[in-house]
Tab-separated table of C-alpha atoms in Angstrom:
chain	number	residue	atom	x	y	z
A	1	UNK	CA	-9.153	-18.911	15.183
A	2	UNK	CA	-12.310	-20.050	14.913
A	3	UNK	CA	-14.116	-22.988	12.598
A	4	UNK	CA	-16.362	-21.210	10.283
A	5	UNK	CA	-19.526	-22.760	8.622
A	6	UNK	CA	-18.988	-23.965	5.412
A	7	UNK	CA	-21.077	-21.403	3.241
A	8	UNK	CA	-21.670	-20.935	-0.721
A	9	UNK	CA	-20.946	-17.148	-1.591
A	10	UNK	CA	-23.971	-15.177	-3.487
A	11	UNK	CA	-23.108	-14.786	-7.886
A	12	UNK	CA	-21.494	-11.326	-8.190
A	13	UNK	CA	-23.307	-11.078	-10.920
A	14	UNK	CA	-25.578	-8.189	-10.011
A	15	UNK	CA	-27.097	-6.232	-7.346
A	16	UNK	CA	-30.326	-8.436	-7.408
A	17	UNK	CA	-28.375	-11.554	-6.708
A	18	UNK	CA	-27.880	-9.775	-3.134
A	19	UNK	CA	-31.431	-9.089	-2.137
A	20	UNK	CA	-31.840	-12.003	0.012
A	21	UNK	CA	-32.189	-15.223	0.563
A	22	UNK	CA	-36.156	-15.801	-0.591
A	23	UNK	CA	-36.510	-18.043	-3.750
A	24	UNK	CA	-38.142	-15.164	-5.273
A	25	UNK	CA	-36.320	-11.553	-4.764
A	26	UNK	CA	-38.559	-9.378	-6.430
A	27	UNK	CA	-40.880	-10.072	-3.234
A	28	UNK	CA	-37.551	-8.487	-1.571
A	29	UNK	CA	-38.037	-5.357	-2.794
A	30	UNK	CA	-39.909	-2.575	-4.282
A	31	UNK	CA	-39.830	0.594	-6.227
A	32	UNK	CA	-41.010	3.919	-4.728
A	33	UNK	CA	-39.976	7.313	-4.785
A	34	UNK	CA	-38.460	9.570	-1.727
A	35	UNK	CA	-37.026	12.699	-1.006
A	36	UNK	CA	-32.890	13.023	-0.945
A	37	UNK	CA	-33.132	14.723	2.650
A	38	UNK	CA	-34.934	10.801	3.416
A	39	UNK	CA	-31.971	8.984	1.961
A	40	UNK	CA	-28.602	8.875	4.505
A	41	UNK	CA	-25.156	7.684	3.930
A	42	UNK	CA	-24.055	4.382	5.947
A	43	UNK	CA	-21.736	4.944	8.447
A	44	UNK	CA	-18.824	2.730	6.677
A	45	UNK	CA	-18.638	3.140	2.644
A	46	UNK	CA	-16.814	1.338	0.739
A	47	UNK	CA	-15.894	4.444	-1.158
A	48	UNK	CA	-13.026	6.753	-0.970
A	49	UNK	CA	-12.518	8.763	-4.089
A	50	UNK	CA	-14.741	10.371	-6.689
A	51	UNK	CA	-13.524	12.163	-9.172
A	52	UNK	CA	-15.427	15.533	-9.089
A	53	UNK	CA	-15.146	16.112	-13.233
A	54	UNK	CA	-16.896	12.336	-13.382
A	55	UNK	CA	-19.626	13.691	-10.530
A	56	UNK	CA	-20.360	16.545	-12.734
A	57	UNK	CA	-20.699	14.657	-15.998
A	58	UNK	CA	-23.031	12.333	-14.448
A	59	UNK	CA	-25.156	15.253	-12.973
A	60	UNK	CA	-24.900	16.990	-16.286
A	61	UNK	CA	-26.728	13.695	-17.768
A	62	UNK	CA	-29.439	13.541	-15.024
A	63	UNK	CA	-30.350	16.850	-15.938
A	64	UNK	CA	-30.771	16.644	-18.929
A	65	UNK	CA	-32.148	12.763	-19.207
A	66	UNK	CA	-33.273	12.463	-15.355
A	67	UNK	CA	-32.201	9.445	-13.116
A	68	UNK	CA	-32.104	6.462	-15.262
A	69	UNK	CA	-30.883	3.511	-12.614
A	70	UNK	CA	-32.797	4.062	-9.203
A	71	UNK	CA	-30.931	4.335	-6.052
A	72	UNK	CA	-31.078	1.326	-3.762
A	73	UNK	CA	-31.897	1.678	0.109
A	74	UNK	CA	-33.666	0.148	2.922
A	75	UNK	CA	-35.427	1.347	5.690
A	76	UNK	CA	-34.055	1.933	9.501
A	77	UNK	CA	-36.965	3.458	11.544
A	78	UNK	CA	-37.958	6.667	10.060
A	79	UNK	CA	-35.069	7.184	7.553
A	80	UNK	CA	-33.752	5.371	4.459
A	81	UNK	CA	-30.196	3.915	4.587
A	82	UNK	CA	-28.277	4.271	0.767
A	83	UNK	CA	-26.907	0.538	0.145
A	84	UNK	CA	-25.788	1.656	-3.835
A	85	UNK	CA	-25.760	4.400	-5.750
A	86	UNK	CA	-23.815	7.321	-3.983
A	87	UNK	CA	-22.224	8.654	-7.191
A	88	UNK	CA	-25.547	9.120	-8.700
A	89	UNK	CA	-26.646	10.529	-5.038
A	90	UNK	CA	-23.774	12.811	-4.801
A	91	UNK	CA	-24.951	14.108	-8.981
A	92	UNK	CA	-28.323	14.238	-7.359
A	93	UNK	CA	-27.963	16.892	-4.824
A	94	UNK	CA	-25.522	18.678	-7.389
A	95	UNK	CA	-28.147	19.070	-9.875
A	96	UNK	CA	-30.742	20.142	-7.275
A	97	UNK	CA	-33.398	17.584	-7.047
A	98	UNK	CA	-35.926	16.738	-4.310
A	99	UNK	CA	-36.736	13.410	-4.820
A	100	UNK	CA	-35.627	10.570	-6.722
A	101	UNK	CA	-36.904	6.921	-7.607
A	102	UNK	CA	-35.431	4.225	-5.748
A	103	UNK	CA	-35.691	0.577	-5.059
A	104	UNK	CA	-36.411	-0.201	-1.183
A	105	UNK	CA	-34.785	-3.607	0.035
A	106	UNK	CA	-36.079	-5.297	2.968
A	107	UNK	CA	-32.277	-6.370	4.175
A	108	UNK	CA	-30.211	-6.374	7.102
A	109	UNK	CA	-27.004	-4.534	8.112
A	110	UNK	CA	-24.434	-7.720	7.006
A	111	UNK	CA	-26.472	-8.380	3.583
A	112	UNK	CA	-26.699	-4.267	3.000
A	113	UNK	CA	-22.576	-3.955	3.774
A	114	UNK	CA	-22.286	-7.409	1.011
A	115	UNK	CA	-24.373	-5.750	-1.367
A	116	UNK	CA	-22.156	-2.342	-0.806
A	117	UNK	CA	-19.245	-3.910	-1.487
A	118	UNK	CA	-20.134	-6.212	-4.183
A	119	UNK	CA	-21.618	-2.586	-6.320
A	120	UNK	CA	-18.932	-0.821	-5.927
A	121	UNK	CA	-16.208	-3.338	-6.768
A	122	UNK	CA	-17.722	-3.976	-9.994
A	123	UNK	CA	-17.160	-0.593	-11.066
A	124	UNK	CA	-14.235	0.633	-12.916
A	125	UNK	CA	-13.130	3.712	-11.425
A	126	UNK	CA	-12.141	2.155	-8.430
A	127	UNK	CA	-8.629	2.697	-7.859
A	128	UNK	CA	-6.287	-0.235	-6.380
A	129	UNK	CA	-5.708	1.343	-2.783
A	130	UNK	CA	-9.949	1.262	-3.017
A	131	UNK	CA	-10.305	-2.122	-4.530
A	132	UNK	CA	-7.934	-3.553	-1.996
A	133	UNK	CA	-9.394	-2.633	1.048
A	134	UNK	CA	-13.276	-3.135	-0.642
A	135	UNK	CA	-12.011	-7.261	-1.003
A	136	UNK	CA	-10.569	-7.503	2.171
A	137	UNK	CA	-13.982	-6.026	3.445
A	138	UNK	CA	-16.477	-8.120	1.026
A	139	UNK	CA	-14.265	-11.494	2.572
A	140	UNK	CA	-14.450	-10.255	6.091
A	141	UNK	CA	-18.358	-9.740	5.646
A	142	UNK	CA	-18.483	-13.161	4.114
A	143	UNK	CA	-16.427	-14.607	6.844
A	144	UNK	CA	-17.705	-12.824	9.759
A	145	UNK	CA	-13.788	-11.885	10.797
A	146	UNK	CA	-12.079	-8.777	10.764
A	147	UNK	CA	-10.170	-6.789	8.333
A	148	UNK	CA	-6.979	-8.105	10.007
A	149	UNK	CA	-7.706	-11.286	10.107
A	150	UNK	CA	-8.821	-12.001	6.744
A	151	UNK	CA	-5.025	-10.500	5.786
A	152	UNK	CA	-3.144	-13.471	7.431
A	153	UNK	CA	-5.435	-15.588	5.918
A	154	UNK	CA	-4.222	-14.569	3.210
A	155	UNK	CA	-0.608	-14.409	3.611
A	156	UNK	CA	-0.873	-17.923	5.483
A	157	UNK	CA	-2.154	-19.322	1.889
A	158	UNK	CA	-0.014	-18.041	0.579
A	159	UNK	CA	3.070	-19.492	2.784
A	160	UNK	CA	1.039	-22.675	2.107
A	161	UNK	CA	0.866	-23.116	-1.424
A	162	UNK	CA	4.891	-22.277	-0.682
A	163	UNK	CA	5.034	-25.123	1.446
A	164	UNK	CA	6.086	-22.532	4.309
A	165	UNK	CA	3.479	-23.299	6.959
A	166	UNK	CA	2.010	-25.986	8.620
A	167	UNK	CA	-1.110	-27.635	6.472
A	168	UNK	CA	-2.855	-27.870	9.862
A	169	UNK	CA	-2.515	-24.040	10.277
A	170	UNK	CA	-5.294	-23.388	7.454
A	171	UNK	CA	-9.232	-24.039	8.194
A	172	UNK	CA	-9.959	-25.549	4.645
A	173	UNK	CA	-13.593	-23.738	4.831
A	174	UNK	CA	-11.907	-20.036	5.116
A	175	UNK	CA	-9.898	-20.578	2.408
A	176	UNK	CA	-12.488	-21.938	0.105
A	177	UNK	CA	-15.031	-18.788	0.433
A	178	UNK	CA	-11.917	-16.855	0.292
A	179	UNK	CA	-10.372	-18.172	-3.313
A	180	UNK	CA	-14.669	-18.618	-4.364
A	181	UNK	CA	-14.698	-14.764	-3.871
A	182	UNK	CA	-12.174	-14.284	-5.785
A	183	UNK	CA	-13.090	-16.485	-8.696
A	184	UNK	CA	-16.664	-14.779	-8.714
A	185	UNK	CA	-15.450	-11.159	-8.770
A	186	UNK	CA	-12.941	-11.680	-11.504
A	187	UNK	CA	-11.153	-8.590	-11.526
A	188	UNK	CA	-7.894	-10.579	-10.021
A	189	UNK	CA	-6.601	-13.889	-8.574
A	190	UNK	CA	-5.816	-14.177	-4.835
A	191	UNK	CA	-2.284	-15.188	-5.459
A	192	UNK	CA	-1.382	-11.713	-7.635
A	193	UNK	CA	-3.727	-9.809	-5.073
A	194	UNK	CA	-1.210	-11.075	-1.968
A	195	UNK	CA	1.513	-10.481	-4.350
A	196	UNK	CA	0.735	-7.036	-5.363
A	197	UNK	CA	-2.011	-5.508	-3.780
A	198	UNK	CA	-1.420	-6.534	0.238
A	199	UNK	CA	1.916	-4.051	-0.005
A	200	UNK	CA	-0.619	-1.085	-0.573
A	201	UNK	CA	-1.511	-1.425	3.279
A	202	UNK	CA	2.237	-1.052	4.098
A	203	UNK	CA	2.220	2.308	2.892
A	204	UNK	CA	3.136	5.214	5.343
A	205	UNK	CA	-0.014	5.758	7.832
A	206	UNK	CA	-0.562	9.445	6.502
A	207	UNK	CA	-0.679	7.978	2.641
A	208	UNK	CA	-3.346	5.316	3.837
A	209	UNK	CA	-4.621	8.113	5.036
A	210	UNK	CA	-5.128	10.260	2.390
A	211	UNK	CA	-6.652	7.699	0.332
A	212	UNK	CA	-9.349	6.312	2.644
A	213	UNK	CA	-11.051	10.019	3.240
A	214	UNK	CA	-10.793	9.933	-0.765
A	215	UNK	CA	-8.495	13.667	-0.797
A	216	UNK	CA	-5.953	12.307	-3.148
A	217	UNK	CA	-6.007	9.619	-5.781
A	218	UNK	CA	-4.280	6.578	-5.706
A	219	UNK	CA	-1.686	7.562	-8.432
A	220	UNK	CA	-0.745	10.719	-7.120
A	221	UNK	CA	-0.501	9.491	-3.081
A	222	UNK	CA	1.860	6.752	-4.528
A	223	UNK	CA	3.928	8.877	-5.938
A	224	UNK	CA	4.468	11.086	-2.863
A	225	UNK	CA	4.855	7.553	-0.779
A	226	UNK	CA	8.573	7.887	-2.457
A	227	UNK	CA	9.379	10.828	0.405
A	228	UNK	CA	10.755	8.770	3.465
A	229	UNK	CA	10.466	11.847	5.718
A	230	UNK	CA	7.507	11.974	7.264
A	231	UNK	CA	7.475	16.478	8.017
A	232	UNK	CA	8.410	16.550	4.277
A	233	UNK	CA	6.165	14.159	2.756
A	234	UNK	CA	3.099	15.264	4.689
A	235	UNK	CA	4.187	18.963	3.400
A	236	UNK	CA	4.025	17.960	0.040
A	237	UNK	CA	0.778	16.360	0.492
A	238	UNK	CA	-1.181	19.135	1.822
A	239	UNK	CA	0.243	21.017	-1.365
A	240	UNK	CA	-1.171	18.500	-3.645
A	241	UNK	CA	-4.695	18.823	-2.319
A	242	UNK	CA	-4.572	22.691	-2.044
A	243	UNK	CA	-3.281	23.427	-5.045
A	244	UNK	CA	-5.124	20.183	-6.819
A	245	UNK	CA	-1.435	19.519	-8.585
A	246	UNK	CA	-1.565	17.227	-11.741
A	247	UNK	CA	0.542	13.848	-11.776
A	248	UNK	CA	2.852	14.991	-13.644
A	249	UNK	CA	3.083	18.431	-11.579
A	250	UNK	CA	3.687	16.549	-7.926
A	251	UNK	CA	6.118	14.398	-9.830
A	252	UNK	CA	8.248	17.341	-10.272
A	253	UNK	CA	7.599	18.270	-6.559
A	254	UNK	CA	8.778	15.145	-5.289
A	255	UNK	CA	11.609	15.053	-7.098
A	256	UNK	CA	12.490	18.537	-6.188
A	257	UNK	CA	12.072	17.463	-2.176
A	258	UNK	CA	13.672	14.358	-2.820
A	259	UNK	CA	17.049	16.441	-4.652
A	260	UNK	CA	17.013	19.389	-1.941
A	261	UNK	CA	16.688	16.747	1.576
A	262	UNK	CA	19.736	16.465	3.217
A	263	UNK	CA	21.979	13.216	2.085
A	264	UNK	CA	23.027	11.530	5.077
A	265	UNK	CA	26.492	12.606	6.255
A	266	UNK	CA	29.874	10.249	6.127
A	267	UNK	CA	31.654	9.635	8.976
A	268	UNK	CA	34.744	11.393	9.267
A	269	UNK	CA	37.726	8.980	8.830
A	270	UNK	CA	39.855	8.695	11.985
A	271	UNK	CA	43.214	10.190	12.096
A	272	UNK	CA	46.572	8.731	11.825
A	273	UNK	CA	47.059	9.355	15.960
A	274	UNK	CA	43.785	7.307	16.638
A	275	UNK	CA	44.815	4.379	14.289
A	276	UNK	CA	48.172	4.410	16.178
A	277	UNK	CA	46.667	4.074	19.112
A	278	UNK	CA	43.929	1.470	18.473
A	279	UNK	CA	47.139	-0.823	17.243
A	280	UNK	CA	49.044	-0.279	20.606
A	281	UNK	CA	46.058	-1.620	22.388
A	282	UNK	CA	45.293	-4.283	19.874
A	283	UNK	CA	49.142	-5.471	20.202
A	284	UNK	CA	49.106	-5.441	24.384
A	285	UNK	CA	45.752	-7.080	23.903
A	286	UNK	CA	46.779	-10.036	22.001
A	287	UNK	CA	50.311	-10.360	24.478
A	288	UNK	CA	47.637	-11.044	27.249
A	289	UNK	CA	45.221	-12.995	24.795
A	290	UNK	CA	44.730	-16.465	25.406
A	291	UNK	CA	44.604	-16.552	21.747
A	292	UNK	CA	47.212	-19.460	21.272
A	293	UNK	CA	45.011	-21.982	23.070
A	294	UNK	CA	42.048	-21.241	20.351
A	295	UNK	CA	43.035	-22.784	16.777
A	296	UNK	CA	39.972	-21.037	14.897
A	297	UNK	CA	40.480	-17.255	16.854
A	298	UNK	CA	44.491	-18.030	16.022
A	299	UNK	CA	43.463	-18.736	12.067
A	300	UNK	CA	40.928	-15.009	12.045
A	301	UNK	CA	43.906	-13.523	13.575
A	302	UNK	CA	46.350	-14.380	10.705
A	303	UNK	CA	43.910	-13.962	8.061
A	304	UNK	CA	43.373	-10.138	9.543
A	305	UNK	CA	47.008	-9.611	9.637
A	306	UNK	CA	47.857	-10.784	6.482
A	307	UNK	CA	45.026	-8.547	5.171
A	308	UNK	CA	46.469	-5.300	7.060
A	309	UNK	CA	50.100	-6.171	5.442
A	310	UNK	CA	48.629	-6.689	1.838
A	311	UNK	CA	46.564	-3.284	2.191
A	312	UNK	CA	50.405	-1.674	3.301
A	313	UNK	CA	52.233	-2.988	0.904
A	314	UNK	CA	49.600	-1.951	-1.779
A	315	UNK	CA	49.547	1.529	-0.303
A	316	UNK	CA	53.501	1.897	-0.338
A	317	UNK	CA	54.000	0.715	-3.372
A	318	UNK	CA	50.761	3.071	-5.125
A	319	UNK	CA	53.203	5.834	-3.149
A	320	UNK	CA	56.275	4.621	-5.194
A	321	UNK	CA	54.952	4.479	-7.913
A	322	UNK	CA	53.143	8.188	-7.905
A	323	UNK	CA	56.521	9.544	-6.560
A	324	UNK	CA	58.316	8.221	-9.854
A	325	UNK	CA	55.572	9.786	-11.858
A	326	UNK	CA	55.941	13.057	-10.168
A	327	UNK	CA	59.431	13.118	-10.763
A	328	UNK	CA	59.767	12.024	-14.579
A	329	UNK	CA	56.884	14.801	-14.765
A	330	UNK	CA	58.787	17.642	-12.528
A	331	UNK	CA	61.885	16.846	-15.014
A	332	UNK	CA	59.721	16.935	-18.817
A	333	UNK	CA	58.898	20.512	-17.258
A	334	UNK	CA	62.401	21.319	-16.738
A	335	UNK	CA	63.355	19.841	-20.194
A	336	UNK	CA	61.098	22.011	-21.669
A	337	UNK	CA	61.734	25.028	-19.859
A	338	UNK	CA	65.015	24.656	-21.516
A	339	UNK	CA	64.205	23.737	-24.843
């Protein structure tokens, strides 16, 4: 892997701390007003879900009270790119209006993504599959890696603080932006995000799915995660989304797949004729064995036997023991019958 500059990550402390790198970034920026048909959605978001109730609540409020926090975009060519703000875009073209005040940054495509990232993880209705990946992204802006890469990073501080890796494996400056972003977003510490939140992307492909095209929430996806069979579990997912179940309501599905999927057949114990046999060729076996020449295969040997004649005995004796109790039984009916 390569060295990466050493490099001071922006203060998530607000959209406006992302406008650029100018001393002053109101000279960044400006405020104007355009038409929604203007404004087009990046091709990677950082988003995933929206809640539709939430949608309609915030374009129930922009009718009635208008947009009160401008969208923020910048300009490719003849079109305006959205950087922040699709929730209130989305409540925009619900409520039916035509144009809409916005701020217009003068950016470019890695300080746009950071920005992206940086407004939608301060939100709270992200959900963890969302926050997750929107991390790993922000960290493989910041880094200049891929999504991939900035995941063994991860696990190979982790495996260090463990002492399970080599020191020499980690480049000091990767893992310094990477625990600085961490510190600066706040929401959770590295440690407890490779602890908890880097088993998310092991869920089953169709689950990961699911959430990235935002169909299902997080809560309810996990939930149907717990079917192992892939025809089953991607049945009961298209029956969550068409019929919009409730948490509680694909609970109860799952648990009715899980109860009605075939349990996994036991083997069939052998029969008295094939346990004969397997003994005949286990005893002409060990006459040919060169056994006797190996102390350790010689001690196995004995331990196995004297195993075999303990389980016997046991079994003889348990035989005894129920034929005595059949008898006294047999005989307190006839006693009675006489009585």
């Amino acid at each position: 892997m390569s060295q990466v500059q050493k490099r001071e990550l922006p203060k998530f402390s607000g959209i406006n701390s992302l406008f650029g790198d100018t001393d002053n970034p109101e000279e960044n920026k400006q405020s104007s007003t355009l038409l929604l048909s203007e404004i087009n959605l990046p091709s990677s978001q950082p988003r995933r879900y929206f809640d539709s109730k939430k949608i309609q609540s915030l374009a129930d409020s922009i009718k009635q009270d208008g947009l009160l926090e401008p969208l923020v975009v910048r300009k490719i060519g003849d079109t305006y790119e959205l950087i922040a703000g699709e929730r209130r875009l989305k409540a925009c073209h619900i409520v039916g209006l035509e144009s809409v005040p916005v701020r217009i940054i003068d950016c470019d495509s890695k300080t746009a993504l950071r920005i992206r990232l940086v407004e939608n993880l301060q939100r709270e209705d992200l959900n963890a599959y969302e926050e997750t990946i929107g991390i790993i992204e922000l960290i493989a802006a910041e880094l200049e890696v891929d999504f991939d890469t900035v995941v063994s990073l991860l696990y190979q501080m982790n495996n260090d603080t463990k002492g399970l890796s080599n020191h020499n494996v980690m480049v000091r400056d990767e893992s310094q932006v990477i625990q600085a972003a961490f510190k600066q977003l706040g929401k959770i510490t590295w440690q407890s995000f490779v602890a908890n939140r880097l088993p998310l992307l092991k869920l089953p492909r169709d689950i990961q799915e699911v959430l990235s095209q935002g169909k299902l929430e997080y809560t309810k996806a996990s939930v149907i995660a717990r079917i192992k069979n892939e025809q089953i579990r991607q049945a009961c997912l298209r029956q969550a989304q068409s019929e919009k179940l409730s948490l509680s309501q694909i609970k109860e599905l799952v648990e009715s797949f899980l109860q009605s999927s075939p349990k996994k057949r036991e083997k069939p114990l052998p029969k008295k004729k094939e346990i004969s046999s397997r003994f005949s060729r286990a005893s002409k076996a060990l006459k040919d064995s060169d056994i006797w020449d190996r102390p350790q295969s010689l001690k196995q040997l004995v331990k196995a036997l004297s195993q075999i004649e303990k389980l016997l005995t046991e079994t003889k004796n348990a035989v005894e023991v129920e034929g005595e109790d059949n008898f006294v039984e047999s005989n307190a009916i006839k006693i009675q019958s006489n009585e």
